[in-house]
Amino acid sequence: MRVITVLNQKGGVGKSTVLMNLAAVLQEAGMSVLVADVDPQATSSGDWADSAGESLPFDITGSTSPAELAQLRQLPYDVVLVDTPGSMEAGDVLAAVLSQSDFAILPMEPGPLSVKPLMRTVEKLVVPAGVPYRVLVNKVDPRVQQDADDALEMLRTYEIPHFTTTLRTYKVHTFAPLAGEVVTQYTGRASMRAVEDFRKLHSELLTIWAK
Ligand SMILES: Nc1ncnc2c1ncn2[C@@H]1O[C@H](COP(=O)(O)OP(=O)(O)OP(=O)(O)O)[C@@H](O)[C@H]1O
Ligand SMILES: [Mg+2]
């Protein structure tokens, strides 16, 4: 059992999108996956669950307190993915969640303005918790490879551990919560490329865990 937390105190960077679709590809690869959410409003995974009903390929719990995460560990899942609120006020909750986590993923958007808020979350919360982590560049313009390269270069410069996989922006992702779908269920033009990004992420994650 591994508890993976997805966090970044900056809102709207793609935490919930990354979490739900990573859950989908992990499940596709044969793991049993539970999605939990410590956001008291449980907006993130809640949006999907409300629309999807029973059709999501993995399990979701409702709003979970950090203390309850310890109990989730007793459940027979291979992976528990924890979604978190994107706000500066959430520091205490995030610290409590990180103390229960085996790994952390920090999605960020490309662009120089994203780095400072990210560094704050890393230095204030993730490093003190001693949790292994990787930053994940999300929302890369599929037509501008340079954006991804620049973001990765910046992370290298600041010596921030990161995935070399980057996730591209596709409109299908924005419709997914409402449709109650995850990337392995998408249909339509960009769906192959969207799922390809997440399968790459899965395989990079396996390489990291193997070390
Ligand atoms: N790769 C992507 N392609 C297209 N849209 C994306 C992508 N990633 C995220 N989005 C969109 O960006 C918006 C914010 O994403 P999301 O809700 O996942 O972020 P979040 O970090 O969980 O936000 P919050 O901090 O509010 O919880 C959503 O509309 C989502 O559909
Ligand atoms: Mg969210």
mmCIF file of C-alpha atoms and ligand atoms in Angstrom:
data_model
loop_
_atom_site.group_PDB
_atom_site.id
_atom_site.type_symbol
_atom_site.label_atom_id
_atom_site.label_comp_id
_atom_site.label_asym_id
_atom_site.label_seq_id
_atom_site.Cartn_x
_atom_site.Cartn_y
_atom_site.Cartn_z
ATOM 1 C CA MET A 1 0.000 0.000 0.000
ATOM 2 C CA ARG A 2 1.276 3.409 -0.985
ATOM 3 C CA VAL A 3 -0.305 6.741 -0.069
ATOM 4 C CA ILE A 4 0.335 9.364 -2.730
ATOM 5 C CA THR A 5 -0.646 12.962 -2.071
ATOM 6 C CA VAL A 6 -1.187 15.483 -4.845
ATOM 7 C CA LEU A 7 -0.633 19.029 -3.666
ATOM 8 C CA ASN A 8 0.267 22.590 -4.523
ATOM 9 C CA GLN A 9 -1.015 25.501 -2.491
ATOM 10 C CA LYS A 10 -1.634 27.366 -5.718
ATOM 11 C CA GLY A 11 -5.178 26.729 -6.890
ATOM 12 C CA GLY A 12 -6.192 25.504 -10.312
ATOM 13 C CA VAL A 13 -2.864 23.962 -11.343
ATOM 14 C CA GLY A 14 -4.467 20.596 -12.094
ATOM 15 C CA LYS A 15 -4.228 18.649 -8.841
ATOM 16 C CA SER A 16 -7.620 16.999 -9.198
ATOM 17 C CA THR A 17 -7.202 16.412 -12.936
ATOM 18 C CA VAL A 18 -3.822 14.756 -12.397
ATOM 19 C CA LEU A 19 -5.085 12.681 -9.500
ATOM 20 C CA MET A 20 -8.199 11.300 -11.176
ATOM 21 C CA ASN A 21 -6.425 10.430 -14.407
ATOM 22 C CA LEU A 22 -3.412 8.936 -12.680
ATOM 23 C CA ALA A 23 -5.853 6.807 -10.699
ATOM 24 C CA ALA A 24 -7.312 5.661 -14.021
ATOM 25 C CA VAL A 25 -4.004 4.540 -15.538
ATOM 26 C CA LEU A 26 -2.862 2.853 -12.324
ATOM 27 C CA GLN A 27 -6.121 0.921 -12.255
ATOM 28 C CA GLU A 28 -5.715 0.112 -15.951
ATOM 29 C CA ALA A 29 -2.301 -1.360 -15.118
ATOM 30 C CA GLY A 30 -3.895 -3.722 -12.630
ATOM 31 C CA MET A 31 -3.566 -1.893 -9.311
ATOM 32 C CA SER A 32 -6.438 -1.451 -6.900
ATOM 33 C CA VAL A 33 -6.876 2.269 -6.341
ATOM 34 C CA LEU A 34 -8.761 4.386 -3.825
ATOM 35 C CA VAL A 35 -9.185 8.136 -4.267
ATOM 36 C CA ALA A 36 -9.560 10.190 -1.092
ATOM 37 C CA ASP A 37 -10.009 13.906 -0.648
ATOM 38 C CA VAL A 38 -9.075 16.019 2.361
ATOM 39 C CA ASP A 39 -10.681 19.143 0.961
ATOM 40 C CA PRO A 40 -13.611 19.762 3.334
ATOM 41 C CA GLN A 41 -15.647 20.852 0.317
ATOM 42 C CA ALA A 42 -14.524 17.753 -1.572
ATOM 43 C CA THR A 43 -15.124 19.648 -4.795
ATOM 44 C CA SER A 44 -12.464 17.860 -6.768
ATOM 45 C CA SER A 45 -13.141 14.183 -6.836
ATOM 46 C CA GLY A 46 -16.700 14.967 -5.751
ATOM 47 C CA ASP A 47 -17.411 16.563 -9.128
ATOM 48 C CA TRP A 48 -16.444 13.374 -10.889
ATOM 49 C CA ALA A 49 -18.179 11.082 -8.469
ATOM 50 C CA ASP A 50 -21.454 13.022 -8.711
ATOM 51 C CA SER A 51 -21.501 12.801 -12.502
ATOM 52 C CA ALA A 52 -20.049 9.333 -12.862
ATOM 53 C CA GLY A 53 -22.186 7.419 -10.395
ATOM 54 C CA GLU A 54 -20.872 3.886 -10.504
ATOM 55 C CA SER A 55 -18.983 4.190 -13.780
ATOM 56 C CA LEU A 56 -15.556 5.236 -12.472
ATOM 57 C CA PRO A 57 -13.077 2.345 -12.696
ATOM 58 C CA PHE A 58 -11.779 2.857 -9.128
ATOM 59 C CA ASP A 59 -13.186 3.670 -5.693
ATOM 60 C CA ILE A 60 -13.660 7.132 -4.193
ATOM 61 C CA THR A 61 -14.295 8.044 -0.579
ATOM 62 C CA GLY A 62 -16.000 11.249 0.451
ATOM 63 C CA SER A 63 -14.250 13.961 2.398
ATOM 64 C CA THR A 64 -11.584 12.437 4.631
ATOM 65 C CA SER A 65 -9.803 14.031 7.580
ATOM 66 C CA PRO A 66 -6.014 13.642 7.742
ATOM 67 C CA ALA A 67 -6.484 11.503 10.887
ATOM 68 C CA GLU A 68 -8.696 9.083 8.946
ATOM 69 C CA LEU A 69 -5.909 8.503 6.418
ATOM 70 C CA ALA A 70 -4.172 6.238 8.902
ATOM 71 C CA GLN A 71 -7.261 3.999 8.836
ATOM 72 C CA LEU A 72 -7.332 3.988 5.031
ATOM 73 C CA ARG A 73 -3.914 2.353 5.184
ATOM 74 C CA GLN A 74 -5.547 -0.724 6.673
ATOM 75 C CA LEU A 75 -7.721 -1.178 3.592
ATOM 76 C CA PRO A 76 -6.669 -3.668 0.920
ATOM 77 C CA TYR A 77 -5.734 -1.158 -1.812
ATOM 78 C CA ASP A 78 -2.422 -0.995 -3.655
ATOM 79 C CA VAL A 79 -2.560 2.786 -3.881
ATOM 80 C CA VAL A 80 -4.466 5.552 -2.105
ATOM 81 C CA LEU A 81 -4.365 8.860 -3.966
ATOM 82 C CA VAL A 82 -5.121 11.892 -1.810
ATOM 83 C CA ASP A 83 -6.443 15.132 -3.287
ATOM 84 C CA THR A 84 -5.861 18.343 -1.329
ATOM 85 C CA PRO A 85 -7.163 21.910 -1.313
ATOM 86 C CA GLY A 86 -5.203 24.557 -3.209
ATOM 87 C CA SER A 87 -4.885 27.364 -0.729
ATOM 88 C CA MET A 88 -2.304 29.079 1.441
ATOM 89 C CA GLU A 89 -4.555 28.555 4.481
ATOM 90 C CA ALA A 90 -4.399 24.790 4.084
ATOM 91 C CA GLY A 91 -0.887 24.488 5.523
ATOM 92 C CA ASP A 92 -1.872 22.566 8.656
ATOM 93 C CA VAL A 93 -4.068 20.104 6.783
ATOM 94 C CA LEU A 94 -1.352 19.554 4.194
ATOM 95 C CA ALA A 95 1.294 18.964 6.863
ATOM 96 C CA ALA A 96 -0.972 16.386 8.499
ATOM 97 C CA VAL A 97 -1.604 14.642 5.173
ATOM 98 C CA LEU A 98 2.076 14.628 4.262
ATOM 99 C CA SER A 99 2.911 12.957 7.565
ATOM 100 C CA GLN A 100 0.750 10.038 6.342
ATOM 101 C CA SER A 101 2.150 9.969 2.789
ATOM 102 C CA ASP A 102 4.751 7.830 1.039
ATOM 103 C CA PHE A 103 5.094 10.044 -2.003
ATOM 104 C CA ALA A 104 3.958 13.485 -3.167
ATOM 105 C CA ILE A 105 3.206 14.842 -6.626
ATOM 106 C CA LEU A 106 3.165 18.610 -7.140
ATOM 107 C CA PRO A 107 1.527 19.695 -10.381
ATOM 108 C CA MET A 108 2.493 23.132 -11.670
ATOM 109 C CA GLU A 109 1.759 25.196 -14.738
ATOM 110 C CA PRO A 110 4.582 26.215 -17.065
ATOM 111 C CA GLY A 111 5.860 29.782 -16.812
ATOM 112 C CA PRO A 112 8.249 31.656 -14.519
ATOM 113 C CA LEU A 113 5.493 32.911 -12.203
ATOM 114 C CA SER A 114 4.648 29.375 -11.124
ATOM 115 C CA VAL A 115 7.994 28.660 -9.538
ATOM 116 C CA LYS A 116 7.877 30.843 -6.418
ATOM 117 C CA PRO A 117 4.553 29.569 -5.041
ATOM 118 C CA LEU A 118 5.692 26.040 -5.803
ATOM 119 C CA MET A 119 8.984 26.520 -3.955
ATOM 120 C CA ARG A 120 7.061 27.816 -0.964
ATOM 121 C CA THR A 121 4.972 24.633 -0.743
ATOM 122 C CA VAL A 122 8.070 22.489 -1.255
ATOM 123 C CA GLU A 123 10.205 24.259 1.343
ATOM 124 C CA LYS A 124 7.545 24.890 3.972
ATOM 125 C CA LEU A 125 5.740 21.557 3.784
ATOM 126 C CA VAL A 126 7.145 18.790 1.621
ATOM 127 C CA VAL A 127 10.825 18.918 2.562
ATOM 128 C CA PRO A 128 10.158 19.213 6.333
ATOM 129 C CA ALA A 129 7.873 16.158 6.098
ATOM 130 C CA GLY A 130 10.716 14.172 4.520
ATOM 131 C CA VAL A 131 8.402 12.770 1.839
ATOM 132 C CA PRO A 132 9.916 11.866 -1.548
ATOM 133 C CA TYR A 133 8.329 14.039 -4.218
ATOM 134 C CA ARG A 134 8.352 15.101 -7.852
ATOM 135 C CA VAL A 135 7.024 18.228 -9.509
ATOM 136 C CA LEU A 136 4.870 17.594 -12.572
ATOM 137 C CA VAL A 137 4.513 20.182 -15.321
ATOM 138 C CA ASN A 138 0.875 20.263 -16.443
ATOM 139 C CA LYS A 139 -1.043 22.346 -18.995
ATOM 140 C CA VAL A 140 1.667 22.452 -21.628
ATOM 141 C CA ASP A 141 0.472 23.862 -24.940
ATOM 142 C CA PRO A 142 0.634 20.858 -27.316
ATOM 143 C CA ARG A 143 1.703 23.159 -30.155
ATOM 144 C CA VAL A 144 4.601 24.747 -28.258
ATOM 145 C CA GLN A 145 7.206 22.157 -27.259
ATOM 146 C CA GLN A 146 9.414 25.027 -26.093
ATOM 147 C CA ASP A 147 7.054 25.692 -23.148
ATOM 148 C CA ALA A 148 7.685 22.239 -21.758
ATOM 149 C CA ASP A 149 11.431 22.499 -22.369
ATOM 150 C CA ASP A 150 11.610 25.889 -20.643
ATOM 151 C CA ALA A 151 9.680 24.629 -17.616
ATOM 152 C CA LEU A 152 11.901 21.557 -17.259
ATOM 153 C CA GLU A 153 15.023 23.683 -17.669
ATOM 154 C CA MET A 154 13.817 25.981 -14.895
ATOM 155 C CA LEU A 155 13.212 23.038 -12.558
ATOM 156 C CA ARG A 156 16.689 21.695 -13.319
ATOM 157 C CA THR A 157 18.206 25.107 -12.611
ATOM 158 C CA TYR A 158 16.525 25.285 -9.210
ATOM 159 C CA GLU A 159 17.390 21.614 -8.619
ATOM 160 C CA ILE A 160 13.785 20.714 -7.919
ATOM 161 C CA PRO A 161 13.046 16.978 -8.336
ATOM 162 C CA HIS A 162 10.597 16.608 -11.207
ATOM 163 C CA PHE A 163 9.075 14.217 -13.721
ATOM 164 C CA THR A 164 10.491 14.477 -17.222
ATOM 165 C CA THR A 165 6.996 13.561 -18.400
ATOM 166 C CA THR A 166 4.875 16.648 -18.991
ATOM 167 C CA LEU A 167 1.108 16.786 -19.453
ATOM 168 C CA ARG A 168 -0.378 18.638 -22.366
ATOM 169 C CA THR A 169 -3.465 20.827 -22.336
ATOM 170 C CA TYR A 170 -6.451 19.177 -23.983
ATOM 171 C CA LYS A 171 -9.998 20.416 -23.900
ATOM 172 C CA VAL A 172 -11.238 16.897 -23.170
ATOM 173 C CA HIS A 173 -9.727 17.222 -19.690
ATOM 174 C CA THR A 174 -11.864 20.269 -18.919
ATOM 175 C CA PHE A 175 -15.095 18.464 -19.810
ATOM 176 C CA ALA A 176 -14.212 15.327 -17.897
ATOM 177 C CA PRO A 177 -15.457 16.242 -14.384
ATOM 178 C CA LEU A 178 -18.868 17.135 -15.748
ATOM 179 C CA ALA A 179 -19.017 14.007 -17.884
ATOM 180 C CA GLY A 180 -17.784 11.935 -14.948
ATOM 181 C CA GLU A 181 -15.067 10.431 -17.137
ATOM 182 C CA VAL A 182 -11.393 9.703 -16.662
ATOM 183 C CA VAL A 183 -8.739 9.619 -19.343
ATOM 184 C CA THR A 184 -8.957 5.879 -20.035
ATOM 185 C CA GLN A 185 -12.640 6.375 -20.903
ATOM 186 C CA TYR A 186 -12.259 9.412 -23.183
ATOM 187 C CA THR A 187 -13.399 9.251 -26.761
ATOM 188 C CA GLY A 188 -12.719 11.762 -29.508
ATOM 189 C CA ARG A 189 -9.840 13.447 -31.229
ATOM 190 C CA ALA A 190 -7.313 14.217 -28.526
ATOM 191 C CA SER A 191 -8.112 11.266 -26.315
ATOM 192 C CA MET A 192 -5.227 9.079 -27.531
ATOM 193 C CA ARG A 193 -2.692 11.804 -26.847
ATOM 194 C CA ALA A 194 -4.234 12.638 -23.490
ATOM 195 C CA VAL A 195 -4.069 9.045 -22.299
ATOM 196 C CA GLU A 196 -0.549 8.676 -23.711
ATOM 197 C CA ASP A 197 0.622 11.465 -21.357
ATOM 198 C CA PHE A 198 -0.784 9.661 -18.333
ATOM 199 C CA ARG A 199 0.608 6.260 -19.326
ATOM 200 C CA LYS A 200 4.030 7.899 -19.617
ATOM 201 C CA LEU A 201 3.561 9.386 -16.168
ATOM 202 C CA HIS A 202 2.643 5.974 -14.795
ATOM 203 C CA SER A 203 5.713 4.355 -16.289
ATOM 204 C CA GLU A 204 8.017 7.113 -14.974
ATOM 205 C CA LEU A 205 6.455 6.685 -11.540
ATOM 206 C CA LEU A 206 7.225 2.961 -11.601
ATOM 207 C CA THR A 207 10.848 3.725 -12.489
ATOM 208 C CA ILE A 208 11.118 6.181 -9.586
ATOM 209 C CA TRP A 209 9.576 3.720 -7.118
ATOM 210 C CA ALA A 210 11.882 0.952 -8.283
ATOM 211 C CA LYS A 211 14.899 2.974 -7.134
HETATM 212 N N1 LIG B 1 -3.890 19.078 -18.878
HETATM 213 C C1 LIG B 1 -5.016 19.818 -18.862
HETATM 214 N N2 LIG B 1 -5.661 20.113 -20.020
HETATM 215 C C2 LIG B 1 -6.777 20.883 -20.024
HETATM 216 N N3 LIG B 1 -7.361 21.383 -18.924
HETATM 217 C C3 LIG B 1 -6.774 21.114 -17.744
HETATM 218 C C4 LIG B 1 -5.596 20.319 -17.631
HETATM 219 N N4 LIG B 1 -5.277 20.226 -16.319
HETATM 220 C C5 LIG B 1 -6.205 20.923 -15.652
HETATM 221 N N5 LIG B 1 -7.101 21.470 -16.492
HETATM 222 C C6 LIG B 1 -8.266 22.327 -16.162
HETATM 223 O O1 LIG B 1 -7.819 23.387 -15.321
HETATM 224 C C7 LIG B 1 -8.781 23.661 -14.323
HETATM 225 C C8 LIG B 1 -8.153 23.447 -12.954
HETATM 226 O O2 LIG B 1 -7.816 22.076 -12.836
HETATM 227 P P1 LIG B 1 -8.035 21.274 -11.484
HETATM 228 O O3 LIG B 1 -9.401 21.513 -10.942
HETATM 229 O O4 LIG B 1 -7.608 19.885 -11.718
HETATM 230 O O5 LIG B 1 -6.965 22.045 -10.580
HETATM 231 P P2 LIG B 1 -6.787 21.959 -8.989
HETATM 232 O O6 LIG B 1 -5.349 22.233 -8.753
HETATM 233 O O7 LIG B 1 -7.354 20.704 -8.479
HETATM 234 O O8 LIG B 1 -7.667 23.194 -8.503
HETATM 235 P P3 LIG B 1 -8.067 23.535 -6.972
HETATM 236 O O9 LIG B 1 -6.841 24.136 -6.382
HETATM 237 O O10 LIG B 1 -9.172 24.519 -7.146
HETATM 238 O O11 LIG B 1 -8.469 22.248 -6.330
HETATM 239 C C9 LIG B 1 -9.955 22.736 -14.586
HETATM 240 O O12 LIG B 1 -10.881 23.407 -15.389
HETATM 241 C C10 LIG B 1 -9.324 21.585 -15.373
HETATM 242 O O13 LIG B 1 -10.248 20.954 -16.238
HETATM 243 MG MG MG B 2 -8.785 20.354 -6.988
#
